[in-house]
mmCIF file of C-alpha atoms and ligand atoms in Angstrom:
data_model
loop_
_atom_site.group_PDB
_atom_site.id
_atom_site.type_symbol
_atom_site.label_atom_id
_atom_site.label_comp_id
_atom_site.label_asym_id
_atom_site.label_seq_id
_atom_site.Cartn_x
_atom_site.Cartn_y
_atom_site.Cartn_z
ATOM 1 C CA MET A 1 27.309 43.976 152.808
ATOM 2 C CA ARG A 2 27.468 46.746 155.408
ATOM 3 C CA ASP A 3 30.741 48.411 156.341
ATOM 4 C CA CYS A 4 32.476 46.732 159.245
ATOM 5 C CA LYS A 5 32.178 48.443 162.604
ATOM 6 C CA GLY A 6 33.505 46.785 165.755
ATOM 7 C CA ARG A 7 33.257 47.985 169.321
ATOM 8 C CA PHE A 8 34.914 48.090 172.717
ATOM 9 C CA ALA A 9 32.282 48.078 175.489
ATOM 10 C CA PRO A 10 34.128 48.272 178.818
ATOM 11 C CA THR A 11 32.361 48.508 182.148
ATOM 12 C CA PRO A 12 34.430 51.067 184.066
ATOM 13 C CA SER A 13 34.252 49.246 187.379
ATOM 14 C CA GLY A 14 38.001 48.928 187.875
ATOM 15 C CA ASP A 15 41.328 48.592 186.107
ATOM 16 C CA MET A 16 41.345 46.802 182.753
ATOM 17 C CA HIS A 17 42.930 43.352 183.128
ATOM 18 C CA ILE A 18 44.787 41.256 180.595
ATOM 19 C CA GLY A 19 41.586 39.349 179.709
ATOM 20 C CA ASN A 20 39.832 42.616 178.780
ATOM 21 C CA ALA A 21 42.882 43.657 176.751
ATOM 22 C CA PHE A 22 42.820 40.282 174.952
ATOM 23 C CA CYS A 23 39.211 40.896 173.954
ATOM 24 C CA TYR A 24 39.777 44.486 172.723
ATOM 25 C CA PHE A 25 42.936 43.387 170.910
ATOM 26 C CA LEU A 26 40.965 40.798 168.903
ATOM 27 C CA ALA A 27 38.044 43.175 168.303
ATOM 28 C CA TRP A 28 40.513 45.775 167.017
ATOM 29 C CA LEU A 29 42.403 43.307 164.807
ATOM 30 C CA SER A 30 39.263 41.905 163.286
ATOM 31 C CA ALA A 31 37.773 45.333 162.478
ATOM 32 C CA ARG A 32 41.037 46.754 161.151
ATOM 33 C CA SER A 33 41.715 43.665 159.039
ATOM 34 C CA GLN A 34 38.448 44.514 157.250
ATOM 35 C CA SER A 35 39.279 48.253 157.092
ATOM 36 C CA GLY A 36 36.530 48.718 159.641
ATOM 37 C CA ARG A 37 35.868 51.372 162.287
ATOM 38 C CA ILE A 38 35.664 50.949 166.051
ATOM 39 C CA VAL A 39 33.379 52.580 168.560
ATOM 40 C CA LEU A 40 34.255 52.879 172.255
ATOM 41 C CA ARG A 41 31.266 52.917 174.585
ATOM 42 C CA PHE A 42 31.343 52.822 178.366
ATOM 43 C CA GLU A 43 28.739 50.575 179.972
ATOM 44 C CA ASP A 44 28.262 52.525 183.172
ATOM 45 C CA CYS A 45 24.487 52.391 183.774
ATOM 46 C CA ASP A 46 24.860 50.868 187.203
ATOM 47 C CA ARG A 47 26.506 53.889 188.798
ATOM 48 C CA LEU A 48 27.065 52.134 192.134
ATOM 49 C CA ARG A 49 29.533 49.672 190.597
ATOM 50 C CA MET A 50 31.538 52.277 188.713
ATOM 51 C CA GLN A 51 34.875 53.775 189.658
ATOM 52 C CA PRO A 52 35.234 57.280 188.244
ATOM 53 C CA GLU A 53 38.969 56.967 187.564
ATOM 54 C CA ALA A 54 38.465 53.738 185.565
ATOM 55 C CA VAL A 55 37.276 55.637 182.473
ATOM 56 C CA GLY A 56 40.486 57.642 182.082
ATOM 57 C CA GLN A 57 42.629 54.645 182.964
ATOM 58 C CA THR A 58 40.864 52.437 180.385
ATOM 59 C CA MET A 59 41.271 55.020 177.618
ATOM 60 C CA SER A 60 44.911 55.523 178.549
ATOM 61 C CA ASP A 61 45.540 51.732 178.557
ATOM 62 C CA LEU A 62 43.888 51.298 175.151
ATOM 63 C CA GLU A 63 45.897 54.170 173.667
ATOM 64 C CA TRP A 64 49.119 52.854 175.191
ATOM 65 C CA LEU A 65 48.487 49.467 173.533
ATOM 66 C CA GLY A 66 47.779 51.208 170.212
ATOM 67 C CA LEU A 67 44.149 50.049 170.177
ATOM 68 C CA CYS A 68 42.755 53.321 168.903
ATOM 69 C CA TRP A 69 39.065 53.879 168.233
ATOM 70 C CA ASP A 70 37.253 56.081 165.731
ATOM 71 C CA GLU A 71 34.163 57.037 167.706
ATOM 72 C CA GLY A 72 33.946 57.495 171.432
ATOM 73 C CA PRO A 73 34.035 59.937 174.300
ATOM 74 C CA THR A 74 36.745 62.125 172.849
ATOM 75 C CA PRO A 75 36.347 65.897 172.617
ATOM 76 C CA GLY A 76 35.058 66.859 169.192
ATOM 77 C CA GLN A 77 32.891 63.789 168.706
ATOM 78 C CA THR A 78 29.421 64.787 167.657
ATOM 79 C CA GLU A 79 27.464 61.544 167.886
ATOM 80 C CA GLY A 80 26.905 59.525 171.011
ATOM 81 C CA PRO A 81 26.725 60.010 173.930
ATOM 82 C CA TYR A 82 29.189 57.172 174.475
ATOM 83 C CA PHE A 83 28.505 56.752 178.197
ATOM 84 C CA GLN A 84 25.410 54.651 178.779
ATOM 85 C CA SER A 85 24.691 56.669 181.906
ATOM 86 C CA CYS A 86 24.038 59.640 179.558
ATOM 87 C CA ARG A 87 21.728 57.698 177.227
ATOM 88 C CA THR A 88 18.718 57.363 179.524
ATOM 89 C CA ALA A 89 16.500 59.534 177.288
ATOM 90 C CA ILE A 90 17.173 57.141 174.382
ATOM 91 C CA TYR A 91 16.400 54.090 176.556
ATOM 92 C CA ASP A 92 13.242 55.770 177.870
ATOM 93 C CA ARG A 93 11.980 56.312 174.340
ATOM 94 C CA VAL A 94 12.464 52.687 173.314
ATOM 95 C CA PHE A 95 11.072 51.439 176.605
ATOM 96 C CA GLU A 96 7.911 53.503 176.054
ATOM 97 C CA GLU A 97 7.607 52.054 172.552
ATOM 98 C CA LEU A 98 7.815 48.518 173.955
ATOM 99 C CA ARG A 99 5.315 49.414 176.641
ATOM 100 C CA ALA A 100 2.871 50.825 174.097
ATOM 101 C CA ARG A 101 3.210 47.573 172.136
ATOM 102 C CA ARG A 102 2.530 45.634 175.391
ATOM 103 C CA LEU A 103 5.814 43.835 175.027
ATOM 104 C CA VAL A 104 7.029 44.645 178.534
ATOM 105 C CA TYR A 105 5.244 43.919 181.786
ATOM 106 C CA PRO A 106 5.836 44.912 185.407
ATOM 107 C CA CYS A 107 7.455 42.263 187.574
ATOM 108 C CA PHE A 108 7.162 42.405 191.346
ATOM 109 C CA CYS A 109 9.199 39.313 192.109
ATOM 110 C CA SER A 110 11.849 40.000 194.681
ATOM 111 C CA ARG A 111 15.288 39.714 193.155
ATOM 112 C CA GLN A 112 18.478 41.425 193.850
ATOM 113 C CA ASP A 113 18.009 44.396 191.598
ATOM 114 C CA VAL A 114 21.704 44.973 191.274
ATOM 115 C CA ARG A 115 22.123 41.525 189.751
ATOM 116 C CA LEU A 116 19.397 42.232 187.207
ATOM 117 C CA ALA A 117 21.391 44.862 185.343
ATOM 118 C CA ALA A 118 24.786 43.204 185.482
ATOM 119 C CA ALA A 119 26.287 41.346 182.528
ATOM 120 C CA PRO A 120 25.893 37.724 183.670
ATOM 121 C CA HIS A 121 29.037 35.727 184.269
ATOM 122 C CA PRO A 122 29.424 32.006 184.993
ATOM 123 C CA GLY A 123 28.052 31.059 188.365
ATOM 124 C CA GLU A 124 26.043 34.276 188.464
ATOM 125 C CA ASP A 125 23.603 33.518 185.644
ATOM 126 C CA ALA A 126 20.054 34.452 186.534
ATOM 127 C CA PRO A 127 17.753 31.425 186.656
ATOM 128 C CA VAL A 128 15.147 31.159 183.885
ATOM 129 C CA TYR A 129 12.288 33.417 184.933
ATOM 130 C CA PRO A 130 9.192 31.264 185.516
ATOM 131 C CA GLY A 131 6.753 33.930 184.284
ATOM 132 C CA THR A 132 5.152 34.611 187.668
ATOM 133 C CA CYS A 133 4.099 38.188 186.826
ATOM 134 C CA ARG A 134 3.445 37.625 183.115
ATOM 135 C CA ASP A 135 -0.339 37.523 183.285
ATOM 136 C CA LEU A 136 -1.291 39.702 186.235
ATOM 137 C CA SER A 137 -4.608 41.504 185.783
ATOM 138 C CA ALA A 138 -4.741 45.311 185.659
ATOM 139 C CA ALA A 139 -6.299 45.270 189.143
ATOM 140 C CA GLU A 140 -3.523 43.089 190.563
ATOM 141 C CA ILE A 141 -0.928 45.351 189.015
ATOM 142 C CA ASP A 142 -2.590 48.421 190.576
ATOM 143 C CA VAL A 143 -2.556 46.888 194.042
ATOM 144 C CA ARG A 144 1.082 45.839 193.785
ATOM 145 C CA MET A 145 2.209 49.137 192.271
ATOM 146 C CA LYS A 146 1.026 50.882 195.438
ATOM 147 C CA LYS A 147 3.354 48.735 197.539
ATOM 148 C CA ARG A 148 6.508 48.762 195.485
ATOM 149 C CA ALA A 149 7.951 49.903 192.175
ATOM 150 C CA PRO A 150 8.255 47.005 189.743
ATOM 151 C CA ALA A 151 11.055 45.875 187.473
ATOM 152 C CA TRP A 152 9.998 45.479 183.823
ATOM 153 C CA ARG A 153 10.502 42.361 181.727
ATOM 154 C CA LEU A 154 10.279 41.723 178.021
ATOM 155 C CA ARG A 155 7.493 39.306 177.129
ATOM 156 C CA LEU A 156 9.156 36.768 174.828
ATOM 157 C CA GLU A 157 7.454 34.775 172.147
ATOM 158 C CA ASP A 158 8.059 31.058 172.244
ATOM 159 C CA LYS A 159 10.463 30.867 169.335
ATOM 160 C CA THR A 160 13.871 29.628 168.288
ATOM 161 C CA VAL A 161 16.733 32.091 167.909
ATOM 162 C CA CYS A 162 19.517 30.886 165.621
ATOM 163 C CA PHE A 163 22.789 32.548 164.782
ATOM 164 C CA CYS A 164 26.188 31.487 163.573
ATOM 165 C CA ASP A 165 29.022 32.452 165.894
ATOM 166 C CA ALA A 166 32.027 33.343 163.737
ATOM 167 C CA LEU A 167 34.238 31.097 165.879
ATOM 168 C CA LEU A 168 31.935 28.590 167.594
ATOM 169 C CA GLY A 169 29.639 27.873 164.653
ATOM 170 C CA PRO A 170 25.842 27.469 164.559
ATOM 171 C CA GLN A 171 23.958 28.249 167.783
ATOM 172 C CA ARG A 172 20.311 27.598 168.514
ATOM 173 C CA CYS A 173 18.229 28.645 171.497
ATOM 174 C CA GLU A 174 14.615 28.055 172.508
ATOM 175 C CA ILE A 175 14.432 31.552 173.871
ATOM 176 C CA LEU A 176 11.438 31.265 176.193
ATOM 177 C CA SER A 177 12.180 27.923 177.815
ATOM 178 C CA GLU A 178 15.969 28.189 177.878
ATOM 179 C CA ARG A 179 16.374 31.891 178.736
ATOM 180 C CA GLY A 180 12.990 33.258 179.795
ATOM 181 C CA ASP A 181 11.549 36.786 179.894
ATOM 182 C CA PHE A 182 14.446 39.080 180.638
ATOM 183 C CA PRO A 183 14.569 42.270 182.673
ATOM 184 C CA VAL A 184 14.732 45.469 180.691
ATOM 185 C CA ARG A 185 14.515 47.946 183.550
ATOM 186 C CA ARG A 186 15.172 47.491 187.256
ATOM 187 C CA ALA A 187 12.800 48.660 189.954
ATOM 188 C CA ASP A 188 15.081 51.637 190.650
ATOM 189 C CA GLY A 189 14.756 52.754 187.012
ATOM 190 C CA VAL A 190 18.221 51.621 185.878
ATOM 191 C CA TYR A 191 18.129 49.952 182.463
ATOM 192 C CA CYS A 192 19.567 46.434 182.285
ATOM 193 C CA TYR A 193 22.595 45.183 180.417
ATOM 194 C CA GLN A 194 20.822 43.012 177.805
ATOM 195 C CA PHE A 195 18.615 45.926 176.788
ATOM 196 C CA THR A 196 21.244 48.669 176.715
ATOM 197 C CA ALA A 197 23.941 46.576 175.011
ATOM 198 C CA ALA A 198 21.634 45.239 172.292
ATOM 199 C CA LEU A 199 20.081 48.638 171.685
ATOM 200 C CA ASP A 200 23.377 50.517 171.594
ATOM 201 C CA ASP A 201 24.964 47.994 169.245
ATOM 202 C CA ALA A 202 22.016 48.569 166.914
ATOM 203 C CA LEU A 203 21.874 52.368 167.259
ATOM 204 C CA MET A 204 25.631 52.766 166.916
ATOM 205 C CA GLY A 205 25.652 50.703 163.718
ATOM 206 C CA VAL A 206 27.895 47.982 165.159
ATOM 207 C CA SER A 207 28.230 45.173 162.612
ATOM 208 C CA GLU A 208 30.545 42.874 164.560
ATOM 209 C CA VAL A 209 30.577 42.044 168.283
ATOM 210 C CA ILE A 210 33.665 40.298 169.628
ATOM 211 C CA ARG A 211 33.504 39.493 173.311
ATOM 212 C CA SER A 212 34.250 36.753 175.830
ATOM 213 C CA ASN A 213 32.372 33.488 175.713
ATOM 214 C CA ASP A 214 30.873 34.092 179.176
ATOM 215 C CA LEU A 215 28.406 36.328 177.314
ATOM 216 C CA LEU A 216 27.385 33.674 174.780
ATOM 217 C CA ALA A 217 24.199 32.956 176.742
ATOM 218 C CA SER A 218 23.207 36.627 176.446
ATOM 219 C CA THR A 219 23.400 36.733 172.676
ATOM 220 C CA PRO A 220 20.020 35.106 171.831
ATOM 221 C CA TRP A 221 18.295 37.680 174.056
ATOM 222 C CA GLN A 222 20.124 40.531 172.382
ATOM 223 C CA ILE A 223 19.395 39.233 168.880
ATOM 224 C CA TYR A 224 15.743 38.745 169.830
ATOM 225 C CA LEU A 225 15.459 42.348 171.010
ATOM 226 C CA GLN A 226 17.205 43.777 167.963
ATOM 227 C CA GLN A 227 14.894 41.869 165.637
ATOM 228 C CA LEU A 228 11.873 42.956 167.634
ATOM 229 C CA LEU A 229 12.918 46.579 167.152
ATOM 230 C CA GLY A 230 13.531 46.082 163.435
ATOM 231 C CA TYR A 231 17.333 46.029 163.381
ATOM 232 C CA ALA A 232 19.579 43.528 161.614
ATOM 233 C CA PRO A 233 21.737 41.945 164.352
ATOM 234 C CA PRO A 234 25.512 42.205 164.099
ATOM 235 C CA THR A 235 27.698 39.137 163.661
ATOM 236 C CA TYR A 236 29.012 37.669 166.916
ATOM 237 C CA LEU A 237 32.307 36.050 167.774
ATOM 238 C CA HIS A 238 32.793 34.767 171.310
ATOM 239 C CA ILE A 239 36.412 34.364 172.284
ATOM 240 C CA PRO A 240 37.813 32.042 174.953
ATOM 241 C CA LEU A 241 38.341 33.363 178.452
ATOM 242 C CA LEU A 242 41.809 33.803 179.873
ATOM 243 C CA LEU A 243 42.092 31.883 183.129
ATOM 244 C CA ASP A 244 44.644 32.187 185.897
ATOM 245 C CA GLU A 245 46.810 29.204 186.789
ATOM 246 C CA ASN A 246 44.089 27.886 189.138
ATOM 247 C CA GLY A 247 41.623 27.836 186.273
ATOM 248 C CA SER A 248 39.640 30.835 187.605
ATOM 249 C CA ARG A 249 38.495 33.613 185.325
ATOM 250 C CA LEU A 250 40.251 36.943 185.696
ATOM 251 C CA ALA A 251 38.220 39.623 187.407
ATOM 252 C CA LYS A 252 38.631 43.329 187.897
ATOM 253 C CA ARG A 253 37.710 43.030 191.538
ATOM 254 C CA GLU A 254 40.627 40.653 192.121
ATOM 255 C CA LYS A 255 43.035 43.093 190.504
ATOM 256 C CA SER A 256 44.413 40.231 188.413
ATOM 257 C CA LEU A 257 47.118 41.322 186.023
ATOM 258 C CA SER A 258 45.906 44.822 185.337
ATOM 259 C CA LEU A 259 47.258 46.861 182.450
ATOM 260 C CA ARG A 260 48.270 49.438 185.026
ATOM 261 C CA GLN A 261 50.653 46.839 186.511
ATOM 262 C CA ILE A 262 51.775 45.424 183.193
ATOM 263 C CA ARG A 263 52.689 48.867 181.822
ATOM 264 C CA ARG A 264 55.331 49.221 184.536
ATOM 265 C CA HIS A 265 57.275 46.219 183.226
ATOM 266 C CA TYR A 266 56.616 45.763 179.510
ATOM 267 C CA THR A 267 56.494 47.791 176.309
ATOM 268 C CA PRO A 268 53.307 47.892 174.211
ATOM 269 C CA GLU A 269 54.975 45.688 171.543
ATOM 270 C CA GLU A 270 55.867 43.114 174.205
ATOM 271 C CA VAL A 271 52.275 43.009 175.471
ATOM 272 C CA ILE A 272 50.828 42.824 171.950
ATOM 273 C CA GLY A 273 53.280 39.999 171.152
ATOM 274 C CA ARG A 274 52.114 38.064 174.209
ATOM 275 C CA LEU A 275 48.448 38.600 173.339
ATOM 276 C CA ALA A 276 49.114 37.445 169.769
ATOM 277 C CA PHE A 277 50.834 34.343 171.133
ATOM 278 C CA LEU A 278 47.867 33.555 173.409
ATOM 279 C CA ALA A 279 45.533 33.979 170.426
ATOM 280 C CA GLY A 280 47.584 31.531 168.348
ATOM 281 C CA LEU A 281 48.549 34.284 165.904
ATOM 282 C CA GLN A 282 52.265 33.743 166.398
ATOM 283 C CA SER A 283 54.221 30.770 167.672
ATOM 284 C CA ALA A 284 56.265 32.554 170.356
ATOM 285 C CA PRO A 285 55.557 35.507 172.684
ATOM 286 C CA GLU A 286 57.873 37.806 170.743
ATOM 287 C CA PRO A 287 57.238 41.561 170.563
ATOM 288 C CA CYS A 288 55.238 42.435 167.483
ATOM 289 C CA ASP A 289 53.448 45.139 165.648
ATOM 290 C CA LEU A 290 49.673 45.575 165.501
ATOM 291 C CA ALA A 291 49.546 46.682 161.863
ATOM 292 C CA ALA A 292 51.449 43.579 160.745
ATOM 293 C CA LEU A 293 49.064 41.347 162.709
ATOM 294 C CA ALA A 294 46.015 43.088 161.241
ATOM 295 C CA ALA A 295 47.348 42.548 157.726
ATOM 296 C CA GLN A 296 47.234 38.761 158.156
ATOM 297 C CA PHE A 297 44.459 38.316 160.751
ATOM 298 C CA SER A 298 42.025 35.480 160.348
ATOM 299 C CA ALA A 299 39.507 34.623 163.063
ATOM 300 C CA GLU A 300 39.588 30.932 162.096
ATOM 301 C CA ARG A 301 42.984 30.562 163.725
ATOM 302 C CA LEU A 302 41.728 31.586 167.163
ATOM 303 C CA PRO A 303 41.486 28.935 169.891
ATOM 304 C CA ARG A 304 38.014 27.829 170.959
ATOM 305 C CA GLU A 305 38.887 26.519 174.418
ATOM 306 C CA ASP A 306 39.536 28.763 177.416
ATOM 307 C CA ILE A 307 43.220 29.603 177.824
ATOM 308 C CA VAL A 308 45.230 29.197 181.030
ATOM 309 C CA LEU A 309 47.738 32.026 181.235
ATOM 310 C CA PRO A 310 51.225 30.556 181.513
ATOM 311 C CA PRO A 311 52.593 32.009 184.803
ATOM 312 C CA ALA A 312 55.898 32.852 183.075
ATOM 313 C CA LEU A 313 54.245 35.052 180.453
ATOM 314 C CA PHE A 314 54.009 38.146 182.675
ATOM 315 C CA SER A 315 56.537 37.008 185.270
ATOM 316 C CA ALA A 316 57.970 40.506 185.733
ATOM 317 C CA CYS A 317 54.631 41.618 187.272
ATOM 318 C CA ARG A 318 54.602 38.691 189.675
ATOM 319 C CA GLU A 319 58.168 39.215 190.820
ATOM 320 C CA ALA A 320 57.630 42.931 191.443
HETATM 321 N N1 LIG B 1 30.516 45.651 179.465
HETATM 322 C C1 LIG B 1 30.831 44.239 179.457
HETATM 323 C C2 LIG B 1 32.151 44.003 180.167
HETATM 324 O O1 LIG B 1 32.977 44.907 180.265
HETATM 325 C C3 LIG B 1 30.924 43.692 178.051
HETATM 326 C C4 LIG B 1 29.596 43.569 177.434
HETATM 327 C C5 LIG B 1 29.595 43.205 175.972
HETATM 328 O O2 LIG B 1 30.675 43.090 175.359
HETATM 329 O O3 LIG B 1 28.496 43.051 175.447
HETATM 330 O O4 LIG B 1 32.348 42.895 180.643
#
């Protein structure tokens, strides 16, 4: 069995909200309960969506909560880089390998390139790609290349990807018909989320991925790519989303319950106690200590259904 290594993989596009904190809290607890390490990596390939101050704010929020990491963009770290925007040379190398193996092909279909690289979220899932550019001849490719730069897609085999989610149980996906060839690189040269996340998890030795269930549909693609490149995929655990009282998912762009706001009104122990309560790890939202939670953590106790945040739980932020 390999040593446990978990990860935090924030996209620094705004302030961390309570749903992000919930995810990192569980990733931390799970890794620490197995004496594992944690890597912090910033998913900032799509520079247009990023907010420069979000990196410092995210690290400060994580440290304030006590969710420390072992590897990440901290002075003195020798591995990495831990910003995806600085890993282009690594992505280029793997992309060229896939190209040499004829496993990627240029795609000229018009799509919103920005959407191609984003982690998909409900309502924004890309439709299954119908394979329009899969079998273009070399001559057709030449003609089209002169008009516009293509995106590049991975050519999938028609096979079944199976994995066992540590919370949701066995999962099975007919990868070609249910997901379709996925974009690896956008027309503007930016590498796409599925490619960079799967590759970095493999290269960074991540053995356990804990993230929100809105990314469950991405997992078969990521496992497929890791296997194609000869890596053993990590285990996956997809946690429920935290929803606001209207049943909508929290989003950075809506500034819903950010840690920046919460820190003005609550202590770290109070926030951890509330997160533990939401996760079903304690029966009341009492302040509590991370180390004590890690000592008795078991993923089986986590809820499977999305969780509506009780409005009273962070009432001090609402009243402010
Ligand atoms: N970077 C993504 C986010 O912050 C998470 C991706 C992942 O966990 O694979 O939503």
